[in-house]
Coordinates of N, CA and C in Angstrom, one line a residue:
M1 N 65.8 128.8 80.4 CA 67.0 128.2 79.9 C 68.2 128.6 80.7
M2 N 68.2 129.8 81.2 CA 69.3 130.3 82.0 C 69.4 129.5 83.3
I3 N 68.3 129.2 83.9 CA 68.3 128.4 85.1 C 68.8 127.0 84.9
L4 N 68.4 126.4 83.7 CA 68.8 125.0 83.4 C 70.3 125.0 83.1
G5 N 70.8 126.0 82.4 CA 72.2 126.0 82.1 C 73.0 126.1 83.4
T6 N 72.5 127.0 84.3 CA 73.3 127.1 85.6 C 73.3 125.8 86.3
A7 N 72.2 125.1 86.3 CA 72.1 123.8 87.0 C 73.1 122.8 86.5
F8 N 73.1 122.7 85.1 CA 74.1 121.8 84.5 C 75.5 122.2 84.8
G9 N 75.8 123.5 84.9 CA 77.1 123.9 85.2 C 77.5 123.5 86.7
M10 N 76.6 123.6 87.6 CA 76.9 123.3 89.0 C 77.1 121.8 89.1
V11 N 76.3 121.0 88.3 CA 76.5 119.5 88.4 C 77.9 119.2 87.8
F12 N 78.3 119.8 86.7 CA 79.6 119.5 86.1 C 80.7 119.9 87.1
Y13 N 80.6 121.0 87.8 CA 81.6 121.5 88.8 C 81.7 120.5 89.9
L14 N 80.6 120.0 90.4 CA 80.6 119.0 91.5 C 81.2 117.7 91.1
L15 N 81.0 117.3 89.9 CA 81.6 116.0 89.4 C 83.1 116.2 89.3
Q16 N 83.6 117.4 89.0 CA 85.0 117.6 89.0 C 85.6 117.6 90.4
V17 N 84.9 118.2 91.3 CA 85.4 118.2 92.7 C 85.5 116.8 93.2
V18 N 84.4 116.0 93.0 CA 84.4 114.6 93.5 C 85.5 113.8 92.9
S19 N 85.7 114.0 91.6 CA 86.7 113.2 90.9 C 88.1 113.6 91.4
G20 N 88.3 114.9 91.8 CA 89.6 115.3 92.4 C 89.8 114.6 93.7
E21 N 88.8 114.6 94.6 CA 88.9 114.1 95.9 C 89.1 112.6 95.9
S22 N 88.7 111.9 94.9 CA 88.8 110.5 94.9 C 90.3 110.0 94.6
G23 N 91.1 111.0 94.3 CA 92.6 110.7 94.2 C 93.1 110.4 92.8
Y24 N 92.3 110.7 91.8 CA 92.7 110.5 90.4 C 93.0 111.8 89.7
A25 N 94.1 112.0 89.1 CA 94.4 113.2 88.3 C 94.0 113.0 86.9
Q26 N 93.9 114.1 86.1 CA 93.5 114.0 84.8 C 94.5 113.2 83.9
N27 N 95.8 113.2 84.3 CA 96.8 112.5 83.5 C 96.9 111.1 83.9
G28 N 96.1 110.6 84.8 CA 96.2 109.2 85.2 C 97.2 108.9 86.2
D29 N 98.0 109.8 86.7 CA 99.1 109.6 87.7 C 98.5 109.6 89.1
F30 N 99.3 109.3 90.1 CA 98.8 109.4 91.4 C 98.6 110.8 91.8
D31 N 97.6 111.1 92.5 CA 97.3 112.4 93.0 C 98.0 112.5 94.4
D32 N 98.3 113.8 94.8 CA 98.9 113.9 96.1 C 98.2 113.3 97.3
A33 N 96.9 113.1 97.1 CA 96.1 112.5 98.2 C 96.5 111.0 98.4
E34 N 97.1 110.4 97.3 CA 97.5 109.0 97.4 C 98.9 108.8 97.9
L35 N 99.6 109.9 98.1 CA 101.0 109.9 98.5 C 101.2 110.1 100.0
D36 N 100.2 109.8 100.8 CA 100.3 110.1 102.2 C 101.3 109.3 102.9
D37 N 101.2 107.9 102.7 CA 102.1 107.1 103.5 C 102.0 105.6 102.9
Y38 N 103.1 105.0 103.0 CA 103.3 103.6 102.6 C 104.1 102.9 103.7
P39 N 103.5 102.5 104.8 CA 104.3 101.9 105.9 C 104.9 100.6 105.4
F40 N 106.2 100.4 105.9 CA 106.9 99.2 105.5 C 107.8 98.8 106.6
S41 N 108.3 97.5 106.5 CA 109.2 96.9 107.5 C 110.4 96.3 106.8
C42 N 111.5 96.3 107.5 CA 112.8 95.8 106.9 C 113.5 94.9 107.9
Y43 N 114.3 94.0 107.4 CA 115.2 93.3 108.2 C 116.5 93.0 107.4
S44 N 117.6 92.8 108.2 CA 118.9 92.5 107.6 C 119.4 91.1 107.9
Q45 N 120.2 90.5 107.1 CA 120.9 89.3 107.3 C 122.3 89.5 106.9
L46 N 123.2 89.4 107.9 CA 124.6 89.7 107.6 C 125.4 88.4 107.2
E47 N 126.3 88.6 106.3 CA 127.2 87.5 105.8 C 126.4 86.3 105.3
V48 N 125.4 86.6 104.5 CA 124.6 85.5 103.9 C 125.3 84.8 102.8
D49 N 126.2 85.5 102.1 CA 127.0 84.9 101.0 C 128.4 85.4 101.2
E50 N 129.2 84.7 102.0 CA 130.5 85.1 102.4 C 130.4 86.5 103.1
S51 N 131.0 87.5 102.4 CA 131.0 88.8 103.1 C 129.8 89.7 102.6
Q52 N 128.9 89.2 101.8 CA 127.8 90.0 101.4 C 126.7 90.0 102.4
H53 N 126.0 91.1 102.5 CA 124.9 91.3 103.5 C 123.6 91.4 102.6
L54 N 122.5 91.1 103.3 CA 121.2 91.1 102.6 C 120.2 92.0 103.4
L55 N 119.6 93.0 102.8 CA 118.6 93.8 103.4 C 117.3 93.7 102.6
T56 N 116.2 93.3 103.3 CA 114.9 93.0 102.7 C 113.8 93.9 103.3
C57 N 113.0 94.5 102.4 CA 111.9 95.3 102.9 C 110.6 94.9 102.2
T58 N 109.5 95.0 102.9 CA 108.2 94.7 102.3 C 107.2 95.7 102.9
F59 N 106.1 96.0 102.2 CA 105.1 96.9 102.6 C 104.2 96.1 103.7
D60 N 103.8 96.9 104.7 CA 103.0 96.3 105.8 C 101.6 95.8 105.3
D61 N 101.1 96.5 104.3 CA 99.9 96.2 103.6 C 100.2 95.3 102.4
P62 N 99.8 94.0 102.5 CA 100.2 93.1 101.4 C 99.4 93.4 100.1
D63 N 98.3 94.2 100.2 CA 97.5 94.5 99.0 C 97.8 95.8 98.4
V64 N 98.9 96.5 98.8 CA 99.3 97.8 98.2 C 99.7 97.5 96.8
N65 N 99.4 98.4 95.9 CA 99.8 98.4 94.5 C 101.2 99.0 94.4
S66 N 102.2 98.1 94.3 CA 103.6 98.5 94.3 C 104.2 98.5 92.9
T67 N 103.4 98.6 91.8 CA 103.9 98.5 90.5 C 104.9 99.5 90.2
N68 N 104.7 100.8 90.5 CA 105.6 101.9 90.2 C 106.4 102.4 91.4
L69 N 106.4 101.6 92.5 CA 107.1 102.1 93.7 C 108.5 101.5 93.8
E70 N 109.4 102.3 94.3 CA 110.8 101.8 94.5 C 111.3 102.0 95.9
F71 N 112.3 101.3 96.3 CA 113.0 101.5 97.6 C 114.4 102.0 97.4
E72 N 114.8 102.9 98.2 CA 116.2 103.4 98.2 C 116.7 103.5 99.6
I73 N 118.0 103.2 99.7 CA 118.7 103.4 101.0 C 119.8 104.4 100.8
C74 N 120.0 105.4 101.8 CA 121.0 106.4 101.7 C 121.7 106.5 103.1
G75 N 123.0 106.7 103.1 CA 123.7 106.9 104.3 C 124.2 105.6 104.9
A76 N 125.4 105.7 105.7 CA 126.0 104.6 106.3 C 126.4 103.5 105.3
L77 N 126.9 104.0 104.1 CA 127.3 103.1 103.1 C 128.8 103.4 102.7
L78 N 129.4 102.4 102.2 CA 130.8 102.5 101.7 C 130.9 103.0 100.3
D79 N 131.6 104.1 100.0 CA 131.9 104.5 98.6 C 130.7 105.1 97.8
V80 N 129.5 104.9 98.3 CA 128.4 105.4 97.5 C 127.4 106.1 98.5
K81 N 126.6 107.0 97.9 CA 125.7 107.8 98.7 C 124.4 107.0 99.0
C82 N 123.9 106.4 97.9 CA 122.6 105.7 97.9 C 122.7 104.4 97.1
L83 N 121.8 103.5 97.4 CA 121.6 102.3 96.6 C 120.1 102.0 96.4
T84 N 119.8 101.5 95.2 CA 118.4 101.2 94.9 C 118.2 99.7 95.1
F85 N 117.0 99.4 95.6 CA 116.7 98.0 95.9 C 116.3 97.3 94.6
N86 N 116.5 96.0 94.5 CA 115.9 95.1 93.5 C 114.6 94.7 94.0
K87 N 113.7 94.3 93.0 CA 112.4 93.9 93.4 C 112.1 92.4 92.9
M88 N 111.5 91.6 93.7 CA 111.1 90.3 93.3 C 109.7 90.1 93.9
Q89 N 108.7 90.1 93.0 CA 107.3 90.0 93.4 C 107.0 91.2 94.3
E90 N 106.6 90.9 95.5 CA 106.2 92.0 96.5 C 107.3 92.3 97.5
M91 N 108.5 91.7 97.2 CA 109.7 91.9 98.1 C 110.8 92.8 97.5
Y92 N 111.3 93.7 98.2 CA 112.4 94.5 97.8 C 113.7 94.1 98.6
F93 N 114.8 94.0 97.9 CA 116.0 93.5 98.6 C 117.3 94.1 97.9
I94 N 118.3 94.2 98.8 CA 119.7 94.5 98.3 C 120.7 93.5 98.9
R95 N 121.5 93.0 98.0 CA 122.6 92.1 98.4 C 123.9 92.9 98.1
T96 N 124.7 93.2 99.2 CA 125.8 94.1 99.0 C 126.9 93.9 100.1
K97 N 128.1 94.4 99.8 CA 129.1 94.5 100.8 C 129.3 95.9 101.3
K98 N 128.5 96.8 100.9 CA 128.7 98.3 101.1 C 128.0 98.8 102.4
F99 N 127.5 98.0 103.3 CA 127.0 98.5 104.5 C 128.1 98.8 105.5
L100 N 128.1 100.0 106.1 CA 129.2 100.3 107.0 C 129.0 99.5 108.4
L101 N 127.8 99.2 108.7 CA 127.5 98.5 110.0 C 127.7 99.5 111.2
I102 N 127.7 100.8 110.9 CA 127.8 101.8 111.9 C 126.9 102.9 111.5
G103 N 126.0 103.3 112.4 CA 125.2 104.5 112.2 C 123.9 104.2 111.4
D104 N 123.0 105.2 111.3 CA 121.7 105.0 110.7 C 121.7 105.3 109.2
S105 N 120.8 104.6 108.6 CA 120.6 104.8 107.1 C 119.1 105.3 107.0
E106 N 118.9 106.0 105.9 CA 117.5 106.4 105.6 C 117.0 105.6 104.4
I107 N 115.9 104.9 104.7 CA 115.3 104.0 103.7 C 114.0 104.7 103.3
C108 N 113.8 104.9 102.0 CA 112.7 105.6 101.4 C 111.9 104.9 100.4
V109 N 110.6 105.0 100.4 CA 109.8 104.6 99.3 C 109.6 105.7 98.3
K110 N 109.9 105.5 97.0 CA 109.9 106.5 96.0 C 108.9 106.2 94.8
L111 N 108.3 107.2 94.3 CA 107.4 107.1 93.1 C 107.9 108.1 92.1
K112 N 108.5 107.6 91.0 CA 109.0 108.4 89.9 C 109.9 109.5 90.4
G113 N 110.8 109.0 91.3 CA 111.9 109.9 91.8 C 111.5 110.7 93.0
K114 N 110.2 110.7 93.4 CA 109.7 111.5 94.5 C 109.6 110.6 95.7
K115 N 110.2 111.1 96.9 CA 110.1 110.4 98.1 C 108.7 110.5 98.7
I116 N 108.1 109.3 99.0 CA 106.8 109.3 99.6 C 106.8 109.2 101.1
T117 N 107.6 108.2 101.6 CA 107.8 108.0 103.0 C 109.1 107.5 103.3
C118 N 109.7 107.8 104.4 CA 111.1 107.4 104.8 C 111.1 107.0 106.2
R119 N 112.1 106.1 106.5 CA 112.4 105.7 107.9 C 113.9 105.6 108.1
K120 N 114.3 106.0 109.3 CA 115.7 105.8 109.7 C 115.9 104.5 110.3
M121 N 116.9 103.7 109.8 CA 117.1 102.4 110.4 C 118.6 102.1 110.4
N122 N 119.0 101.3 111.4 CA 120.4 100.8 111.5 C 120.4 99.3 111.2
V123 N 121.2 98.9 110.2 CA 121.1 97.5 109.8 C 121.5 96.6 110.8
V124 N 122.3 97.0 111.8 CA 122.7 96.1 112.9 C 121.7 95.9 114.0
K125 N 120.6 96.7 113.9 CA 119.6 96.7 114.9 C 118.3 96.0 114.4
I126 N 118.3 95.5 113.1 CA 117.2 94.9 112.5 C 117.6 93.5 112.0
V127 N 118.5 92.8 112.7 CA 119.0 91.6 112.2 C 118.0 90.4 112.4
K128 N 117.8 89.7 111.4 CA 117.0 88.5 111.5 C 117.9 87.3 111.1
P129 N 118.3 86.5 112.1 CA 119.2 85.4 111.8 C 118.6 84.4 110.8
E130 N 119.5 83.6 110.1 CA 119.1 82.5 109.3 C 118.5 81.4 110.2
A131 N 117.6 80.7 109.7 CA 116.9 79.7 110.5 C 117.9 78.5 110.8
P132 N 117.8 78.0 112.0 CA 118.6 76.8 112.4 C 118.2 75.6 111.5
F133 N 119.0 74.6 111.4 CA 118.8 73.5 110.6 C 119.4 72.2 111.2
D134 N 119.1 71.1 110.5 CA 119.7 69.8 110.9 C 119.4 69.4 112.4
I135 N 118.2 69.6 112.8 CA 117.8 69.3 114.2 C 117.7 67.8 114.3
R136 N 118.2 67.2 115.4 CA 118.2 65.7 115.6 C 117.9 65.5 117.1
V137 N 117.2 64.3 117.3 CA 116.9 63.9 118.7 C 117.4 62.4 118.8
I138 N 118.2 62.2 119.8 CA 118.8 60.8 120.1 C 118.4 60.4 121.5
Y139 N 117.8 59.2 121.6 CA 117.4 58.7 122.9 C 118.6 58.0 123.6
R140 N 118.9 58.5 124.8 CA 120.0 57.9 125.6 C 119.4 57.1 126.7
E141 N 119.4 55.8 126.5 CA 118.7 54.9 127.4 C 119.4 54.9 128.8
G142 N 120.7 54.9 128.8 CA 121.4 54.9 130.1 C 121.2 56.2 130.9
A143 N 121.0 57.3 130.2 CA 120.8 58.6 130.9 C 119.3 58.9 131.1
N144 N 118.5 58.1 130.5 CA 117.0 58.3 130.6 C 116.6 59.7 130.1
D145 N 117.2 60.1 128.9 CA 116.8 61.4 128.4 C 117.0 61.4 126.9
F146 N 116.6 62.5 126.2 CA 116.7 62.7 124.8 C 117.7 63.8 124.5
L147 N 118.7 63.6 123.8 CA 119.7 64.6 123.4 C 119.3 65.3 122.1
V148 N 118.9 66.6 122.2 CA 118.5 67.4 121.1 C 119.7 68.2 120.6
T149 N 120.0 68.1 119.3 CA 121.1 68.9 118.7 C 120.6 69.5 117.4
F150 N 121.2 70.7 117.1 CA 120.9 71.4 115.9 C 122.0 72.2 115.4
N151 N 122.0 72.7 114.2 CA 123.1 73.5 113.7 C 122.6 74.9 113.3
T152 N 123.5 75.8 113.1 CA 123.2 77.2 112.7 C 124.4 77.7 111.9
S153 N 124.2 78.4 110.8 CA 125.2 78.9 110.0 C 126.0 80.0 110.7
H154 N 125.4 80.6 111.8 CA 126.0 81.7 112.5 C 127.3 81.3 113.3
L155 N 127.5 80.0 113.5 CA 128.7 79.5 114.1 C 130.0 79.9 113.4
Q156 N 129.8 80.0 112.0 CA 131.0 80.3 111.2 C 131.0 81.8 110.8
K157 N 130.1 82.6 111.3 CA 130.1 84.0 110.9 C 131.0 84.9 111.7
K158 N 131.3 86.0 111.2 CA 132.2 87.0 111.8 C 131.5 87.9 112.8
Y159 N 130.2 88.3 112.4 CA 129.5 89.3 113.1 C 128.5 88.7 114.1
V160 N 127.4 88.2 113.6 CA 126.3 87.8 114.5 C 126.5 86.3 114.8
K161 N 127.4 86.1 115.8 CA 127.7 84.8 116.3 C 126.9 84.4 117.6
E162 N 126.6 85.4 118.4 CA 126.0 85.1 119.7 C 124.4 85.2 119.5
L163 N 123.8 84.0 119.7 CA 122.4 83.9 119.5 C 121.7 83.3 120.7
L164 N 120.4 83.6 120.8 CA 119.6 82.9 121.8 C 118.6 82.1 121.0
H165 N 118.6 80.8 121.4 CA 117.7 79.8 120.6 C 116.5 79.5 121.5
E166 N 115.4 79.3 120.8 CA 114.1 78.9 121.4 C 113.8 77.5 120.8
V167 N 113.8 76.5 121.7 CA 113.4 75.2 121.3 C 111.9 75.0 121.7
A168 N 111.1 74.6 120.8 CA 109.7 74.4 121.0 C 109.3 72.9 120.7
Y169 N 108.6 72.2 121.6 CA 108.3 70.8 121.3 C 106.9 70.6 121.9
R170 N 106.2 69.6 121.3 CA 104.8 69.3 121.7 C 104.5 67.8 121.3
Q171 N 103.6 67.2 122.1 CA 103.1 65.9 121.7 C 102.2 66.2 120.5
E172 N 102.3 65.4 119.5 CA 101.7 65.6 118.2 C 100.1 65.7 118.3
K173 N 99.6 64.9 119.2 CA 98.1 65.0 119.3 C 97.6 66.2 120.1
H174 N 98.5 66.9 120.7 CA 98.1 68.2 121.4 C 98.6 69.3 120.5
E175 N 97.8 69.8 119.6 CA 98.2 70.7 118.6 C 98.8 72.0 119.1
N176 N 98.2 72.6 120.1 CA 98.7 73.9 120.5 C 99.4 73.9 121.8
D177 N 99.7 72.8 122.4 CA 100.3 72.7 123.7 C 101.8 72.6 123.6
W178 N 102.4 73.7 123.2 CA 103.9 73.8 123.0 C 104.6 74.0 124.3
M179 N 105.7 73.4 124.5 CA 106.6 73.7 125.6 C 107.8 74.4 125.0
H180 N 108.4 75.4 125.7 CA 109.4 76.2 125.2 C 110.6 76.2 126.1
V181 N 111.8 76.1 125.6 CA 113.1 76.2 126.3 C 114.0 77.2 125.6
N182 N 114.6 78.1 126.3 CA 115.6 79.1 125.7 C 117.0 78.6 126.2
L183 N 117.9 78.7 125.2 CA 119.3 78.3 125.5 C 120.2 79.0 124.5
S184 N 121.5 79.1 124.9 CA 122.5 79.8 124.0 C 123.4 78.7 123.3
S185 N 123.3 77.5 123.7 CA 124.1 76.4 123.1 C 123.2 75.7 122.0
T186 N 123.8 74.8 121.3 CA 123.0 74.1 120.3 C 122.8 72.6 120.7
K187 N 122.7 72.4 122.0 CA 122.4 71.1 122.6 C 121.5 71.3 123.7
L188 N 120.6 70.3 123.9 CA 119.6 70.3 124.9 C 119.2 68.9 125.3
A189 N 119.1 68.6 126.6 CA 118.7 67.3 127.1 C 117.3 67.4 127.6
L190 N 116.4 66.6 127.1 CA 115.0 66.5 127.5 C 114.9 65.2 128.4
L191 N 114.5 65.4 129.6 CA 114.4 64.2 130.5 C 113.2 63.4 130.1
Q192 N 113.4 62.1 130.1 CA 112.4 61.1 129.7 C 111.2 61.2 130.6
R193 N 111.4 61.4 131.9 CA 110.3 61.4 132.8 C 109.4 62.6 132.6
K194 N 109.8 63.6 131.9 CA 108.9 64.7 131.6 C 108.1 64.6 130.3
L195 N 108.3 63.5 129.6 CA 107.6 63.2 128.4 C 106.7 62.0 128.5
Q196 N 105.7 62.0 127.8 CA 104.7 60.9 127.8 C 105.4 59.7 127.1
P197 N 105.2 58.5 127.7 CA 105.7 57.3 127.1 C 105.0 56.9 125.8
D198 N 105.7 56.2 124.9 CA 105.1 55.7 123.6 C 104.2 56.8 123.0
A199 N 104.8 58.0 122.7 CA 104.1 59.1 122.1 C 105.0 59.7 121.1
M200 N 104.3 60.3 120.0 CA 105.1 61.0 119.0 C 105.2 62.5 119.4
Y201 N 106.4 63.0 119.2 CA 106.6 64.4 119.5 C 107.1 65.1 118.3
E202 N 106.8 66.4 118.2 CA 107.4 67.3 117.2 C 108.2 68.4 117.9
I203 N 109.4 68.7 117.3 CA 110.3 69.7 117.9 C 110.9 70.6 116.8
K204 N 111.1 71.8 117.1 CA 111.6 72.8 116.2 C 112.4 73.9 116.9
V205 N 113.1 74.7 116.2 CA 113.9 75.7 116.9 C 114.1 77.0 116.1
R206 N 114.2 78.1 116.7 CA 114.4 79.4 116.0 C 115.5 80.2 116.8
S207 N 116.0 81.3 116.3 CA 117.1 82.0 116.9 C 116.8 83.5 116.8
I208 N 117.5 84.3 117.7 CA 117.4 85.7 117.7 C 118.8 86.2 118.2
P209 N 119.2 87.4 117.7 CA 120.5 87.9 118.2 C 120.5 88.1 119.7
N210 N 121.7 87.8 120.3 CA 121.8 87.9 121.7 C 123.1 88.6 122.0
H211 N 123.1 89.9 121.7 CA 124.3 90.7 121.8 C 124.0 92.2 122.0
D212 N 124.9 92.9 122.7 CA 124.6 94.3 122.9 C 124.6 95.2 121.7
Y213 N 125.4 94.8 120.7 CA 125.5 95.6 119.5 C 124.5 95.1 118.4
F214 N 124.5 93.8 118.1 CA 123.6 93.3 117.1 C 122.2 92.9 117.8
E215 N 121.1 93.5 117.2 CA 119.8 93.3 117.8 C 118.9 93.0 116.6
G216 N 117.6 92.5 116.9 CA 116.7 92.3 115.8 C 115.6 91.4 116.1
F217 N 115.3 90.5 115.2 CA 114.0 89.7 115.3 C 114.3 88.2 115.3
W218 N 113.3 87.4 115.6 CA 113.4 86.0 115.6 C 113.5 85.5 114.1
S219 N 114.3 84.5 114.0 CA 114.5 83.8 112.7 C 113.2 83.1 112.3
E220 N 113.1 82.5 111.1 CA 112.1 81.6 110.8 C 112.3 80.3 111.6
W221 N 111.3 79.5 111.8 CA 111.5 78.2 112.5 C 112.2 77.2 111.6
S222 N 113.0 76.4 112.3 CA 113.7 75.3 111.5 C 112.6 74.3 111.0
P223 N 113.0 73.5 110.1 CA 112.1 72.4 109.8 C 111.9 71.5 111.0
S224 N 110.7 71.0 111.2 CA 110.4 70.2 112.4 C 111.0 68.8 112.3
F225 N 111.3 68.3 113.5 CA 111.8 66.9 113.6 C 110.8 66.1 114.4
H226 N 110.6 64.9 114.1 CA 109.6 64.1 114.8 C 110.3 62.9 115.4
F227 N 109.9 62.5 116.7 CA 110.5 61.4 117.4 C 109.5 60.8 118.3
R228 N 109.7 59.5 118.6 CA 108.8 58.7 119.4 C 109.5 58.3 120.7
T229 N 108.8 58.5 121.8 CA 109.4 58.1 123.1 C 109.1 56.6 123.3
P230 N 110.0 55.9 124.0 CA 109.8 54.4 124.2 C 108.7 54.1 125.2
E231 N 108.1 52.9 125.0 CA 107.1 52.4 125.8 C 107.7 52.0 127.2
I232 N 107.0 52.3 128.3 CA 107.4 52.0 129.6 C 106.8 50.7 130.0
T233 N 107.6 49.7 130.4 CA 107.2 48.4 130.8 C 107.6 48.2 132.2
E234 N 107.1 47.1 132.8 CA 107.5 46.7 134.2 C 109.0 46.5 134.3
L235 N 109.6 45.9 133.2 CA 111.0 45.6 133.2 C 111.8 46.9 133.1
N236 N 111.3 47.9 132.4 CA 112.0 49.2 132.3 C 112.0 49.8 133.7
L237 N 110.8 49.8 134.4 CA 110.8 50.4 135.7 C 111.7 49.7 136.7
L238 N 111.9 48.4 136.5 CA 112.8 47.6 137.5 C 114.2 47.9 137.1
C239 N 114.6 47.8 135.8 CA 116.0 47.9 135.4 C 116.5 49.3 135.4
G240 N 115.6 50.3 135.3 CA 116.1 51.6 135.3 C 116.9 52.0 136.5
P241 N 116.4 51.9 137.7 CA 117.1 52.2 138.9 C 118.3 51.3 139.1
V242 N 118.2 50.0 138.8 CA 119.3 49.1 138.9 C 120.4 49.5 138.1
S243 N 120.2 49.8 136.8 CA 121.3 50.2 135.9 C 122.0 51.4 136.4
Q244 N 121.3 52.4 137.0 CA 121.9 53.6 137.6 C 122.8 53.2 138.7
I245 N 122.4 52.3 139.6 CA 123.2 51.9 140.7 C 124.5 51.2 140.2
I246 N 124.3 50.3 139.2 CA 125.5 49.6 138.7 C 126.5 50.6 138.0
R247 N 126.0 51.6 137.3 CA 126.8 52.5 136.7 C 127.6 53.3 137.7
R248 N 126.9 53.7 138.8 CA 127.6 54.5 139.9 C 128.7 53.6 140.5
L249 N 128.4 52.3 140.8 CA 129.4 51.5 141.4 C 130.6 51.3 140.5
W250 N 130.3 51.1 139.2 CA 131.4 50.9 138.3 C 132.3 52.2 138.2
N251 N 131.7 53.4 138.2 CA 132.4 54.6 138.2 C 133.3 54.8 139.4
N252 N 132.8 54.4 140.6 CA 133.5 54.5 141.8 C 134.7 53.5 141.8
F253 N 134.4 52.3 141.2 CA 135.5 51.3 141.1 C 136.6 51.8 140.2
A254 N 136.2 52.4 139.1 CA 137.2 52.9 138.1 C 138.1 54.0 138.7
R255 N 137.4 54.9 139.5 CA 138.2 55.9 140.1 C 139.2 55.4 141.2
N256 N 138.8 54.4 141.9 CA 139.6 53.8 142.9 C 140.8 53.0 142.3
Q257 N 140.6 52.5 141.1 CA 141.7 51.8 140.4 C 142.8 52.7 140.0
K258 N 142.4 54.0 139.7 CA 143.4 55.0 139.2 C 144.3 55.5 140.3
R259 N 143.8 55.4 141.5 CA 144.6 55.9 142.7 C 145.8 55.1 143.0

């Protein structure tokens, strides 16, 4: 009986050890083994609502159980030491006017007031612009090109006004064959001779900060715009060069008349 009791005692002890190593405490709370790390990423959007700024953070692992987890930012704030994030589903965010826009802040994940993991970030170095919108494509027959125009809310902003835009376009039947053009303006001319005739094209645009002080990430893509190139006929091939000659002669005539 002594040997049997000792055996049961060892089994009971081993079960306790295994239970402890699995990360569960007797009171049902997180054990220290579960508090190792919760990697996360953040981005800022400045002046999203007049003078208010938006800071958004999400966990890198979409499957993490975030039920009892909180985010907090401290430092580089106006009038307050720290701010607590709001939560919407799996996203944490702050909408505020209190970012100094100078210096680093500390952003921490917290569980019941205890800091689990922290990162130093500067909100002006993690800027994600708002997506461009209102993209349009107009065919200019006389110029033999397509004028692409789009809009961005950053034209009216005080801070992040300088952007680099990436225009991507493809023939619809070529799903992954995207062509890319980078530009700083909101206008682009696509030459007709570089596009296939009588074909449907898809075009979209995104933006990234293009400034020494404000840095960050690409915006989301704008909604796509679809356009069709005109069919090339023998009359088009004949009249195209002729119309260019007539236009040049007329411009020369007009300039001579002004002299």
